[in-house]
């Protein structure tokens, strides 16, 4: 299911987390758990990765990650603000040291002029700090947007753990 490149990134990422004695949690929306699935494709990943939240629907973001309904109403589910809230919410629910949140418009529908299909927000957060944010517009159809998002997410996590 995952390319050799994505598996290799996952292996390296997990090795770096092990070396740093850090743990990871994900909060995924448009990727539907693909980042978590890619990480758990690697044997032994459970010593670094113990939680992954798939919060595809807005009510799930609210109920599971404590994202404010008013924030979703004001900023929209596909926004930096909601990605930050998802990342911090995932950390608050787990003992993880670092979290990744991803939310976007995978398509083919759901896009607007302000938030086109392919728009994805990524946030990596540590305890009480936002490590990085990226806003990317990924061209292509739904599966391309989702799989490219996995690659970007792994790159961001690797960059963050190397500078933690």
CSV table of C-alpha atoms in Angstrom, one decimal:
chain,number,residue,atom,x,y,z
A,1,UNK,CA,0.0,0.0,0.0
A,2,UNK,CA,2.8,2.4,0.9
A,3,UNK,CA,5.8,3.2,-1.4
A,4,UNK,CA,9.3,2.2,-0.4
A,5,UNK,CA,10.0,5.9,0.0
A,6,UNK,CA,7.3,6.4,2.6
A,7,UNK,CA,8.3,3.2,4.4
A,8,UNK,CA,11.9,4.3,4.5
A,9,UNK,CA,10.9,7.7,5.9
A,10,UNK,CA,8.8,6.0,8.5
A,11,UNK,CA,11.7,3.7,9.5
A,12,UNK,CA,14.1,6.7,9.8
A,13,UNK,CA,11.5,8.7,11.8
A,14,UNK,CA,10.8,5.9,14.2
A,15,UNK,CA,14.6,5.4,14.7
A,16,UNK,CA,15.0,9.1,15.5
A,17,UNK,CA,12.2,9.1,18.0
A,18,UNK,CA,13.6,6.0,19.6
A,19,UNK,CA,17.1,7.6,19.8
A,20,UNK,CA,15.5,10.7,21.4
A,21,UNK,CA,13.4,8.6,23.8
A,22,UNK,CA,10.3,10.5,22.5
A,23,UNK,CA,6.8,9.4,21.7
A,24,UNK,CA,4.4,10.5,19.0
A,25,UNK,CA,0.7,10.9,18.5
A,26,UNK,CA,-1.3,11.9,15.4
A,27,UNK,CA,-4.6,13.7,14.9
A,28,UNK,CA,-5.7,13.2,11.3
A,29,UNK,CA,-8.7,14.4,9.3
A,30,UNK,CA,-8.3,14.4,5.5
A,31,UNK,CA,-5.7,11.6,5.6
A,32,UNK,CA,-8.1,9.3,7.5
A,33,UNK,CA,-5.4,7.6,9.4
A,34,UNK,CA,-2.9,7.1,6.6
A,35,UNK,CA,0.0,8.7,8.5
A,36,UNK,CA,-0.8,6.3,11.4
A,37,UNK,CA,-1.1,3.4,9.0
A,38,UNK,CA,2.2,4.2,7.4
A,39,UNK,CA,4.0,4.3,10.7
A,40,UNK,CA,2.4,1.1,12.0
A,41,UNK,CA,3.5,-0.6,8.7
A,42,UNK,CA,6.9,-0.8,10.4
A,43,UNK,CA,7.4,-3.6,12.9
A,44,UNK,CA,8.1,-2.4,16.4
A,45,UNK,CA,6.5,1.1,15.9
A,46,UNK,CA,4.5,0.7,19.1
A,47,UNK,CA,7.4,1.6,21.2
A,48,UNK,CA,7.3,5.1,19.7
A,49,UNK,CA,3.8,5.4,18.4
A,50,UNK,CA,0.9,4.4,20.6
A,51,UNK,CA,-2.0,6.7,19.6
A,52,UNK,CA,-3.6,7.9,16.4
A,53,UNK,CA,-6.8,9.9,16.3
A,54,UNK,CA,-8.9,10.0,13.1
A,55,UNK,CA,-11.2,12.9,13.6
A,56,UNK,CA,-12.7,13.2,10.1
A,57,UNK,CA,-16.0,14.8,11.1
A,58,UNK,CA,-16.1,18.2,12.9
A,59,UNK,CA,-18.1,16.7,15.8
A,60,UNK,CA,-15.3,14.2,16.4
A,61,UNK,CA,-12.7,17.0,16.5
A,62,UNK,CA,-14.9,18.6,19.1
A,63,UNK,CA,-15.7,15.5,21.2
A,64,UNK,CA,-12.3,13.7,21.0
A,65,UNK,CA,-9.7,16.5,20.7
A,66,UNK,CA,-11.6,19.2,22.5
A,67,UNK,CA,-11.5,21.5,19.5
A,68,UNK,CA,-13.8,24.4,20.1
A,69,UNK,CA,-17.0,24.4,18.1
A,70,UNK,CA,-16.8,28.2,17.8
A,71,UNK,CA,-13.2,27.9,16.5
A,72,UNK,CA,-14.4,25.5,13.7
A,73,UNK,CA,-17.3,27.9,13.0
A,74,UNK,CA,-15.0,30.9,12.9
A,75,UNK,CA,-11.9,29.6,11.1
A,76,UNK,CA,-13.3,26.5,9.4
A,77,UNK,CA,-12.1,22.9,9.9
A,78,UNK,CA,-9.4,23.4,7.3
A,79,UNK,CA,-7.4,26.1,8.9
A,80,UNK,CA,-4.1,26.6,10.8
A,81,UNK,CA,-6.1,27.4,14.0
A,82,UNK,CA,-8.0,24.1,13.9
A,83,UNK,CA,-4.8,22.1,13.0
A,84,UNK,CA,-3.1,23.7,16.1
A,85,UNK,CA,-6.1,22.9,18.3
A,86,UNK,CA,-6.1,19.3,17.0
A,87,UNK,CA,-2.4,18.9,17.7
A,88,UNK,CA,-2.7,20.3,21.2
A,89,UNK,CA,-5.8,18.2,21.8
A,90,UNK,CA,-4.0,15.0,20.9
A,91,UNK,CA,-1.2,15.8,23.2
A,92,UNK,CA,-3.6,16.6,26.0
A,93,UNK,CA,-5.2,13.1,25.6
A,94,UNK,CA,-1.9,11.1,25.6
A,95,UNK,CA,1.5,11.0,27.2
A,96,UNK,CA,3.2,11.7,23.8
A,97,UNK,CA,5.9,14.2,23.5
A,98,UNK,CA,5.2,15.4,19.9
A,99,UNK,CA,2.0,15.5,17.9
A,100,UNK,CA,1.1,15.9,14.2
A,101,UNK,CA,-2.2,17.2,13.1
A,102,UNK,CA,-3.4,17.3,9.5
A,103,UNK,CA,-6.6,18.8,8.1
A,104,UNK,CA,-7.5,19.6,4.5
A,105,UNK,CA,-9.8,19.4,1.5
A,106,UNK,CA,-8.9,16.1,-0.3
A,107,UNK,CA,-11.6,16.5,-2.9
A,108,UNK,CA,-13.0,16.0,-5.4
A,109,UNK,CA,-15.7,18.2,-3.8
A,110,UNK,CA,-15.7,20.5,-0.8
A,111,UNK,CA,-13.4,23.2,-2.1
A,112,UNK,CA,-14.1,26.9,-2.3
A,113,UNK,CA,-12.2,29.8,-3.7
A,114,UNK,CA,-10.7,30.5,-0.3
A,115,UNK,CA,-10.1,26.9,0.5
A,116,UNK,CA,-9.6,25.0,-2.8
A,117,UNK,CA,-9.4,21.2,-3.2
A,118,UNK,CA,-5.9,20.2,-2.3
A,119,UNK,CA,-5.4,22.7,0.5
A,120,UNK,CA,-3.9,21.0,3.6
A,121,UNK,CA,-2.7,22.4,6.9
A,122,UNK,CA,-0.1,20.5,8.9
A,123,UNK,CA,0.9,21.3,12.5
A,124,UNK,CA,3.6,19.6,14.6
A,125,UNK,CA,3.4,20.5,18.3
A,126,UNK,CA,5.4,19.6,21.4
A,127,UNK,CA,4.2,20.0,24.9
A,128,UNK,CA,3.0,23.6,25.2
A,129,UNK,CA,4.7,24.7,21.9
A,130,UNK,CA,3.9,24.7,18.2
A,131,UNK,CA,7.0,23.4,16.4
A,132,UNK,CA,5.9,24.0,12.9
A,133,UNK,CA,3.0,24.7,10.5
A,134,UNK,CA,2.7,24.3,6.8
A,135,UNK,CA,-0.1,25.3,4.5
A,136,UNK,CA,0.2,23.4,1.2
A,137,UNK,CA,-2.0,23.2,-1.9
A,138,UNK,CA,-1.4,19.7,-3.4
A,139,UNK,CA,-2.4,19.2,-7.0
A,140,UNK,CA,-4.2,16.1,-8.2
A,141,UNK,CA,-7.0,13.8,-7.3
A,142,UNK,CA,-8.1,12.7,-3.9
A,143,UNK,CA,-5.6,9.8,-3.4
A,144,UNK,CA,-2.7,11.9,-4.6
A,145,UNK,CA,-3.6,14.7,-2.1
A,146,UNK,CA,-3.9,12.2,0.7
A,147,UNK,CA,-0.6,10.3,-0.1
A,148,UNK,CA,1.4,13.4,-0.7
A,149,UNK,CA,0.0,14.6,2.7
A,150,UNK,CA,1.5,11.5,4.3
A,151,UNK,CA,4.9,12.3,2.9
A,152,UNK,CA,4.8,15.9,4.0
A,153,UNK,CA,3.7,14.9,7.5
A,154,UNK,CA,6.5,12.4,7.8
A,155,UNK,CA,9.0,15.0,6.6
A,156,UNK,CA,7.7,17.6,9.2
A,157,UNK,CA,7.9,15.1,12.0
A,158,UNK,CA,11.4,14.1,11.1
A,159,UNK,CA,12.5,17.7,10.9
A,160,UNK,CA,10.9,18.4,14.3
A,161,UNK,CA,12.5,15.5,16.1
A,162,UNK,CA,15.9,16.4,14.7
A,163,UNK,CA,15.6,19.8,16.3
A,164,UNK,CA,13.8,18.9,19.5
